[in-house]
PDB file of C-alpha atoms and ligand atoms in Angstrom:
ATOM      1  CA  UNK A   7      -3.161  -9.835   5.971  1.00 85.00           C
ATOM      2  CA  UNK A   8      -4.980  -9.236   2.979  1.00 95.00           C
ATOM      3  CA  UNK A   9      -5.918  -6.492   0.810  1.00 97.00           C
ATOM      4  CA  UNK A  10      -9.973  -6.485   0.254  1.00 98.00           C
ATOM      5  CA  UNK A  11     -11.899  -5.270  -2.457  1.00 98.00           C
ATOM      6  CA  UNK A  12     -13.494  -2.064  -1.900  1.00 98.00           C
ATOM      7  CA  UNK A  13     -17.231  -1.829  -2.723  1.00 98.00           C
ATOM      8  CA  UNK A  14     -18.183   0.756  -4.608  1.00 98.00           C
ATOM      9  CA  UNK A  15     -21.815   2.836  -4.331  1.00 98.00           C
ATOM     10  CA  UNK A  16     -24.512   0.989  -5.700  1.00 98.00           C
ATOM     11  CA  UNK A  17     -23.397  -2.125  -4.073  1.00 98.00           C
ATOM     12  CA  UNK A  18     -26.196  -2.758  -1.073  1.00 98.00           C
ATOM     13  CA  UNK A  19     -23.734  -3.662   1.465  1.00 98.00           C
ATOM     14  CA  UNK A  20     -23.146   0.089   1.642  1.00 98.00           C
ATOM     15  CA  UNK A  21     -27.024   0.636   2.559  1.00 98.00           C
ATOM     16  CA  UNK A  22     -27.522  -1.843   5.368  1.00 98.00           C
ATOM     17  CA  UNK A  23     -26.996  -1.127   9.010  1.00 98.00           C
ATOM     18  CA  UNK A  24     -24.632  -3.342  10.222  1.00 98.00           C
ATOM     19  CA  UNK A  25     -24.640  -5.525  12.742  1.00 98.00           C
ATOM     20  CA  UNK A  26     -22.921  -5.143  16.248  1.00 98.00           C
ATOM     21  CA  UNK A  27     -20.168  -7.214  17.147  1.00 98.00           C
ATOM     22  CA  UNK A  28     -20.408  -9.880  20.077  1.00 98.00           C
ATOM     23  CA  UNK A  29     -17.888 -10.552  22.836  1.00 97.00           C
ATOM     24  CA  UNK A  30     -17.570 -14.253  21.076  1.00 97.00           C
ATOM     25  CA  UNK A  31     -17.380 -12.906  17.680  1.00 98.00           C
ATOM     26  CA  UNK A  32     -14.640 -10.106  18.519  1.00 98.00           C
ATOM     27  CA  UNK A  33     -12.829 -12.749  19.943  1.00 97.00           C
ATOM     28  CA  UNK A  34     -12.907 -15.464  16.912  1.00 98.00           C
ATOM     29  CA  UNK A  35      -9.762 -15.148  14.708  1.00 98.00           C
ATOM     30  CA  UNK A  36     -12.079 -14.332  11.717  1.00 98.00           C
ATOM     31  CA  UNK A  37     -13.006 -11.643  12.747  1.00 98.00           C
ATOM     32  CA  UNK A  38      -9.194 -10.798  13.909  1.00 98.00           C
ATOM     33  CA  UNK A  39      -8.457 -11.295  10.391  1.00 98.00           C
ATOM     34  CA  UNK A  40     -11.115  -8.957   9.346  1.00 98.00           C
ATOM     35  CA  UNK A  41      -9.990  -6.222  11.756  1.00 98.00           C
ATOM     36  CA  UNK A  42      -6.128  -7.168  10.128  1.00 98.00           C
ATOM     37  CA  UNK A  43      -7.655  -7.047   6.470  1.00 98.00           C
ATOM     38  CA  UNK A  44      -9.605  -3.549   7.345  1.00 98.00           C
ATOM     39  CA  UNK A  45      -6.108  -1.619   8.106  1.00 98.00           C
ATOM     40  CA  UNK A  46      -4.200  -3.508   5.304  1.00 98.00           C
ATOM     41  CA  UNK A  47      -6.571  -2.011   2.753  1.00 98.00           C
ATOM     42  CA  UNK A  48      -7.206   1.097   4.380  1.00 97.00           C
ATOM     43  CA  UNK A  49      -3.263   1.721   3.820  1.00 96.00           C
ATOM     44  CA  UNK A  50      -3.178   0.246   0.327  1.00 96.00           C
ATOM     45  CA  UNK A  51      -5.830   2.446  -1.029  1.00 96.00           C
ATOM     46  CA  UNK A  52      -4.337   5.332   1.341  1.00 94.00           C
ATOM     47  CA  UNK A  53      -7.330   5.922   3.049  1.00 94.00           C
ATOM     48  CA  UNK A  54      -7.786   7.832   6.010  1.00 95.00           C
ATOM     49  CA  UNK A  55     -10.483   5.542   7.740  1.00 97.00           C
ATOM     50  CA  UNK A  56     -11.957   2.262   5.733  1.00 98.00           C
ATOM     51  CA  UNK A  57     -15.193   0.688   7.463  1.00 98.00           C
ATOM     52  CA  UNK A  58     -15.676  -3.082   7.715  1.00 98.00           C
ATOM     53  CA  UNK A  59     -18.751  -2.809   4.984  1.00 98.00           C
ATOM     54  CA  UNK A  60     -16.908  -1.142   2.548  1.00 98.00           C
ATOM     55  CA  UNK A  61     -14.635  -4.503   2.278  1.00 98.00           C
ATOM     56  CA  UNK A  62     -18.400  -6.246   2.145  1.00 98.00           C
ATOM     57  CA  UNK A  63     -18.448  -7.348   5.964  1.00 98.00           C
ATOM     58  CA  UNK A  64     -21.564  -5.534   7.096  1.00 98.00           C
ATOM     59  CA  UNK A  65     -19.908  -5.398  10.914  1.00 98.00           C
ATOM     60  CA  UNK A  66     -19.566  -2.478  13.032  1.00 98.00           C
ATOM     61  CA  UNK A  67     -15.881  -1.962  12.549  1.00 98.00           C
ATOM     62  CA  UNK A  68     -13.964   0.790  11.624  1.00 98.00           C
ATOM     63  CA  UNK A  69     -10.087   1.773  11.377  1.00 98.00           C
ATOM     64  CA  UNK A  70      -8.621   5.385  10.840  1.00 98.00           C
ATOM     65  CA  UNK A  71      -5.153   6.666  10.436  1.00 96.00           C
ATOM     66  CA  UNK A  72      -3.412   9.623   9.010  1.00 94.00           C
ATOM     67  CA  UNK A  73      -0.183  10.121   8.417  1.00 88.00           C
ATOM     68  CA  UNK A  74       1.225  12.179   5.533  1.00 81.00           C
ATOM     69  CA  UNK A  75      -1.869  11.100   3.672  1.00 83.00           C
ATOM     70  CA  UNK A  76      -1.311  11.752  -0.104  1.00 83.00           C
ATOM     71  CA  UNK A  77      -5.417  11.748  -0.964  1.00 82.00           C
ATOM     72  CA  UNK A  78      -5.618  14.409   2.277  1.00 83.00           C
ATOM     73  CA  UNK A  79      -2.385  15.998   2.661  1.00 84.00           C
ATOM     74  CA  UNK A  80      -3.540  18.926   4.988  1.00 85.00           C
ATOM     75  CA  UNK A  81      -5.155  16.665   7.709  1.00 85.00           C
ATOM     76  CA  UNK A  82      -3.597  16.006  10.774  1.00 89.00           C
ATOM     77  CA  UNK A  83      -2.078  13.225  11.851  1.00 92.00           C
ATOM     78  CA  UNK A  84      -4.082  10.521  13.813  1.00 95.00           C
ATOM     79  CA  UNK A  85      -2.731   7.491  15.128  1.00 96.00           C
ATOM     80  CA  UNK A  86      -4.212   3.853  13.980  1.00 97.00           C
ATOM     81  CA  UNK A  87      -7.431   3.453  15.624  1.00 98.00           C
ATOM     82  CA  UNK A  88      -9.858   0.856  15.864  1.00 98.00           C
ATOM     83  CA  UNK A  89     -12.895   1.329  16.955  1.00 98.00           C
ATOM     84  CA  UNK A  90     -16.177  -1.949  17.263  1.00 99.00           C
ATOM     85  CA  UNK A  91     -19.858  -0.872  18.283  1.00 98.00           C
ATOM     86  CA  UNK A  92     -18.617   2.376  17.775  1.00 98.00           C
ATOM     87  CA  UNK A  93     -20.939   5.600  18.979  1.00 98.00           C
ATOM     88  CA  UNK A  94     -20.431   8.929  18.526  1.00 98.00           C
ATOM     89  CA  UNK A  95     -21.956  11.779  20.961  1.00 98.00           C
ATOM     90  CA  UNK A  96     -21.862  15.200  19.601  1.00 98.00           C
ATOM     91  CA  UNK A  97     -20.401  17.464  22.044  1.00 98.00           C
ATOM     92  CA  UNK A  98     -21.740  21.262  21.067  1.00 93.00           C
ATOM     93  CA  UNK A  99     -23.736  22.884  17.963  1.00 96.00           C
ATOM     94  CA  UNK A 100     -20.783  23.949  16.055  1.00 97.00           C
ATOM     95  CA  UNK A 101     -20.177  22.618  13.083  1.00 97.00           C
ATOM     96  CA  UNK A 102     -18.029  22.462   9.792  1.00 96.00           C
ATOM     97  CA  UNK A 103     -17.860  22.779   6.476  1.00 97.00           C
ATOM     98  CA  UNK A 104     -15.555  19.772   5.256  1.00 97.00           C
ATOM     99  CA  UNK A 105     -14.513  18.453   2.200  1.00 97.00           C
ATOM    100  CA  UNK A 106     -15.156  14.887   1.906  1.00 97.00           C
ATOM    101  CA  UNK A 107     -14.369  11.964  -0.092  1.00 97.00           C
ATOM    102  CA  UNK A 108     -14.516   8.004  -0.058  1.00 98.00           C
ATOM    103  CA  UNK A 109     -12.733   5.096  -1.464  1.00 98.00           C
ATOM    104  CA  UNK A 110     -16.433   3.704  -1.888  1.00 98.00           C
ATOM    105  CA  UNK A 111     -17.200   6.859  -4.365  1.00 98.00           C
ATOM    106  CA  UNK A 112     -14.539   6.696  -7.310  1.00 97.00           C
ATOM    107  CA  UNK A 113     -13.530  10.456  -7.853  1.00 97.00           C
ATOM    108  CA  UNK A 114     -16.594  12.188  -6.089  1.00 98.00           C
ATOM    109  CA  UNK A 115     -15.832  14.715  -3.309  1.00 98.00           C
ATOM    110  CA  UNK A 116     -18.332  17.278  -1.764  1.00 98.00           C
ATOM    111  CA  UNK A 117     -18.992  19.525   1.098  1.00 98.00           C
ATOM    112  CA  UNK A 118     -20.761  17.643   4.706  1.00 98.00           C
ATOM    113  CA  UNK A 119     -21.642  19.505   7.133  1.00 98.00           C
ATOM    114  CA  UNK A 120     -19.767  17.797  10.168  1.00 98.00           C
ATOM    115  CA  UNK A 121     -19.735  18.631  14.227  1.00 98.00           C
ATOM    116  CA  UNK A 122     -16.798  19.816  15.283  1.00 97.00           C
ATOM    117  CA  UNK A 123     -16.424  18.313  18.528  1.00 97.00           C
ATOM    118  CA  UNK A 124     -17.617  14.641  19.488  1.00 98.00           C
ATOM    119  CA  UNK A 125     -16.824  11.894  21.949  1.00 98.00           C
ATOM    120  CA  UNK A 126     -15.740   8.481  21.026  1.00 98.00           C
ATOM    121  CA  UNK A 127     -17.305   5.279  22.983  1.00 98.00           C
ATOM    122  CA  UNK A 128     -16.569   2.258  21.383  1.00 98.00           C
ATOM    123  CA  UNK A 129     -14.537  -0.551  22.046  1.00 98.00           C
ATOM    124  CA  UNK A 130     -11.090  -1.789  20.607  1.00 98.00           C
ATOM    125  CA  UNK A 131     -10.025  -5.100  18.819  1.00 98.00           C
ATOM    126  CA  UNK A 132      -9.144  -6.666  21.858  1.00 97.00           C
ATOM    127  CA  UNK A 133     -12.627  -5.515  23.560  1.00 98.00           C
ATOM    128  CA  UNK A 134     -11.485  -2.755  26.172  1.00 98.00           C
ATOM    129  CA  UNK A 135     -13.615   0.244  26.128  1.00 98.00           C
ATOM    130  CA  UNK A 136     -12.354   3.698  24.960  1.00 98.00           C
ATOM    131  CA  UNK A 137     -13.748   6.858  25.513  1.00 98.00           C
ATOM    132  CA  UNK A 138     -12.304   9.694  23.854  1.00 98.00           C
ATOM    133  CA  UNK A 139     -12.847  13.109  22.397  1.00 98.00           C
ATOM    134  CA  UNK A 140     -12.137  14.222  18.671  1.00 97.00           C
ATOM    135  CA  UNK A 141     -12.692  17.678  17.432  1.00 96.00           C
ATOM    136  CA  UNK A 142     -11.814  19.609  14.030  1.00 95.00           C
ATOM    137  CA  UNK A 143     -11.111  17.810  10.794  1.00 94.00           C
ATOM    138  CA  UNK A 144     -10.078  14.413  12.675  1.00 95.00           C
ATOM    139  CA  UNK A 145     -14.110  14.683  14.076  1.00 97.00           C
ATOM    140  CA  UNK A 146     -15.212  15.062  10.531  1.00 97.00           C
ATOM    141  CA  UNK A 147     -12.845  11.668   9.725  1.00 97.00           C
ATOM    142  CA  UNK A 148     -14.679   9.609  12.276  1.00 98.00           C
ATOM    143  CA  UNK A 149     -18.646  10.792  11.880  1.00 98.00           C
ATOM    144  CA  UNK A 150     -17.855   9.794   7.822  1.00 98.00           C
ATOM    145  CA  UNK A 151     -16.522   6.296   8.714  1.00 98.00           C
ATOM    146  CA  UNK A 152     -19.184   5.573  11.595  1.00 98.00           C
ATOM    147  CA  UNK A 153     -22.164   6.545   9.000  1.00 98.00           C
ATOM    148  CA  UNK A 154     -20.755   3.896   6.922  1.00 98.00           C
ATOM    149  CA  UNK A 155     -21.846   1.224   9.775  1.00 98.00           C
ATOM    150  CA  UNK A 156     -25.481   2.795   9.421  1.00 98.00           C
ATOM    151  CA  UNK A 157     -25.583   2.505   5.415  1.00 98.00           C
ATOM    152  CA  UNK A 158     -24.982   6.477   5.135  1.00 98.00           C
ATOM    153  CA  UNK A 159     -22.399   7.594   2.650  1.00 98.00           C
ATOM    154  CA  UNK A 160     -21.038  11.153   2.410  1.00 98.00           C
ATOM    155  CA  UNK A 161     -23.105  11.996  -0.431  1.00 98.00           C
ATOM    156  CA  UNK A 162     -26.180  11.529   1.488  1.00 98.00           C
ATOM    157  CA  UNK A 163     -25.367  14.845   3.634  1.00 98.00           C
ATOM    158  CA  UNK A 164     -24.147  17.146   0.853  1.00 98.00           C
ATOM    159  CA  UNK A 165     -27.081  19.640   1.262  1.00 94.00           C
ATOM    160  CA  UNK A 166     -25.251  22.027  -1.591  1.00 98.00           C
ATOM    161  CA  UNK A 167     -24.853  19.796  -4.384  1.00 98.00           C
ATOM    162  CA  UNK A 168     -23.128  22.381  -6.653  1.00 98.00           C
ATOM    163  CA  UNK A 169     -19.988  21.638  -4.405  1.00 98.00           C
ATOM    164  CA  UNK A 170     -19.705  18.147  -6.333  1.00 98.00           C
ATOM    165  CA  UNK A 171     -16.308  17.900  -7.761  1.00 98.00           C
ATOM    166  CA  UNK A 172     -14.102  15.550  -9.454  1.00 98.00           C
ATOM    167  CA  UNK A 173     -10.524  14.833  -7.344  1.00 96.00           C
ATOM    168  CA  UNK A 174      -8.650  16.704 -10.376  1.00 97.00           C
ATOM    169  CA  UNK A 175     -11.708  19.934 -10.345  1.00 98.00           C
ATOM    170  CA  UNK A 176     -11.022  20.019  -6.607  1.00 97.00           C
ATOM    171  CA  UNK A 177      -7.136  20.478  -7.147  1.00 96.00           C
ATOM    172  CA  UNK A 178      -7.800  23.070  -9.508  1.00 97.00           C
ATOM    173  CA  UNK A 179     -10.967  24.864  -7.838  1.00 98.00           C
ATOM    174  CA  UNK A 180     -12.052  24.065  -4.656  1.00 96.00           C
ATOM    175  CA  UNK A 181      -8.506  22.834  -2.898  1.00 95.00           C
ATOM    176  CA  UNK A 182      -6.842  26.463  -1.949  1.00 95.00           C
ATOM    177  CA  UNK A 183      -9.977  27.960  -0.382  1.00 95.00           C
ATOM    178  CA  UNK A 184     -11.423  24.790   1.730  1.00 95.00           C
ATOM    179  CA  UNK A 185      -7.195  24.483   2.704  1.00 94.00           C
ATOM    180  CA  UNK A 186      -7.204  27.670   4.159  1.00 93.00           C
ATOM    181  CA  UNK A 187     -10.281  26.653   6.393  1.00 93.00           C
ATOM    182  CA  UNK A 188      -9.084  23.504   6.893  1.00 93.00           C
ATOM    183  CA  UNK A 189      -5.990  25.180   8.650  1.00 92.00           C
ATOM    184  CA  UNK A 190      -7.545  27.605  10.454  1.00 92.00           C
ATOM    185  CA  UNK A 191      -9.432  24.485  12.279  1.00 91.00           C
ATOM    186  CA  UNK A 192      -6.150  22.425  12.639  1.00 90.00           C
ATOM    187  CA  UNK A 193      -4.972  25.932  13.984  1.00 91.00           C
ATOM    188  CA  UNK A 194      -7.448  25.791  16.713  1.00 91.00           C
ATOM    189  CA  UNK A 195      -7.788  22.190  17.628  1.00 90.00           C
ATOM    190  CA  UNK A 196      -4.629  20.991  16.623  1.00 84.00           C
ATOM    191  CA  UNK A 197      -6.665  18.183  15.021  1.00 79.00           C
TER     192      UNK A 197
HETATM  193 NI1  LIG B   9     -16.072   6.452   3.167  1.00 56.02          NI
END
């Protein structure tokens, strides 16, 4: 396993669609390695999803998992998960307010507007279908790393641009209020 460079906005790998991934290529050990590669830098940076573009493969890829995450200490905890051709299904109108951030935007965070309940249809590493459903802040988690595949980053969907924030101006401005919310959702999903 190896730990990828992250790209960073600006970088047009960030703002092209990627492409799907075959039976033949999901089964090569490149892209095995990829999938490998994808979790080991996810965990180095301490990310809480990393998608295959942001380590420059333009494949639809993505891996999440929180646990005692020090860059978003008050989300829940969600088991690794891998997810190819992923696609997301919103499940009702309500929606979010959530905090976001991304390894591929160096000290940038800012309110998205997320749905708060959506099911999961993708496939895993090995190719078997999953089907799931995801609601509170964990939903917010996946819809961020699944734009990635479509060349969206976070900052595209901040519709209030005011709530643009440094990492340290959100510790010391926006963290206690957007906490409380946050818990209030974990309260009632328990994700
Ligand atoms: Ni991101």
């Amino acid at each position: 396993m190896t730990v990828r460079k992250i790209a960073t906005i600006g970088h047009p790998v960030l703002r092209q669609r990627s492409r799907e991934v075959g039976p033949e290529e999901l089964a090569s050990p490149e892209f095995q390695r990829l999938v490998d590669d994808v979790i080991e830098t996810m965990r180095d940076a301490s990310g809480a999803g990393l998608a295959a573009p942001q380590v420059h493969e333009p494949a639809r890829l993505v891996a999440i998992e929180v646990d005692r995450n020090p860059r978003y200490p008050y989300k829940p905890r969600v088991p690794l998960t891998v997810l190819v051709n992923p696609e997301l299904h919103v499940l009702s109108d309500e929606t979010f307010d959530n905090y976001e951030g991304c390894l591929s935007v160096p000290n940038l965070r800012g309110v998205v507007r997320r749905a708060t309940e959506v099911r999961v249809v993708a496939l895993d590493r090995r190719g078997a279908p999953l089907d799931f459903v995801v609601r509170g802040l964990t939903a917010g988690t996946f819809q961020h790393e699944v734009d990635h595949l479509d060349g969206k980053l976070f900052v595209d969907s901040v519709t209030d641009t005011t709530t643009l924030t440094t990492w340290a101006d959100f510790d010391r401005f926006h963290r206690e209020a957007f906490v409380r919310r946050a818990e209030a959702l974990v309260a009632r999903f328990g994700s």
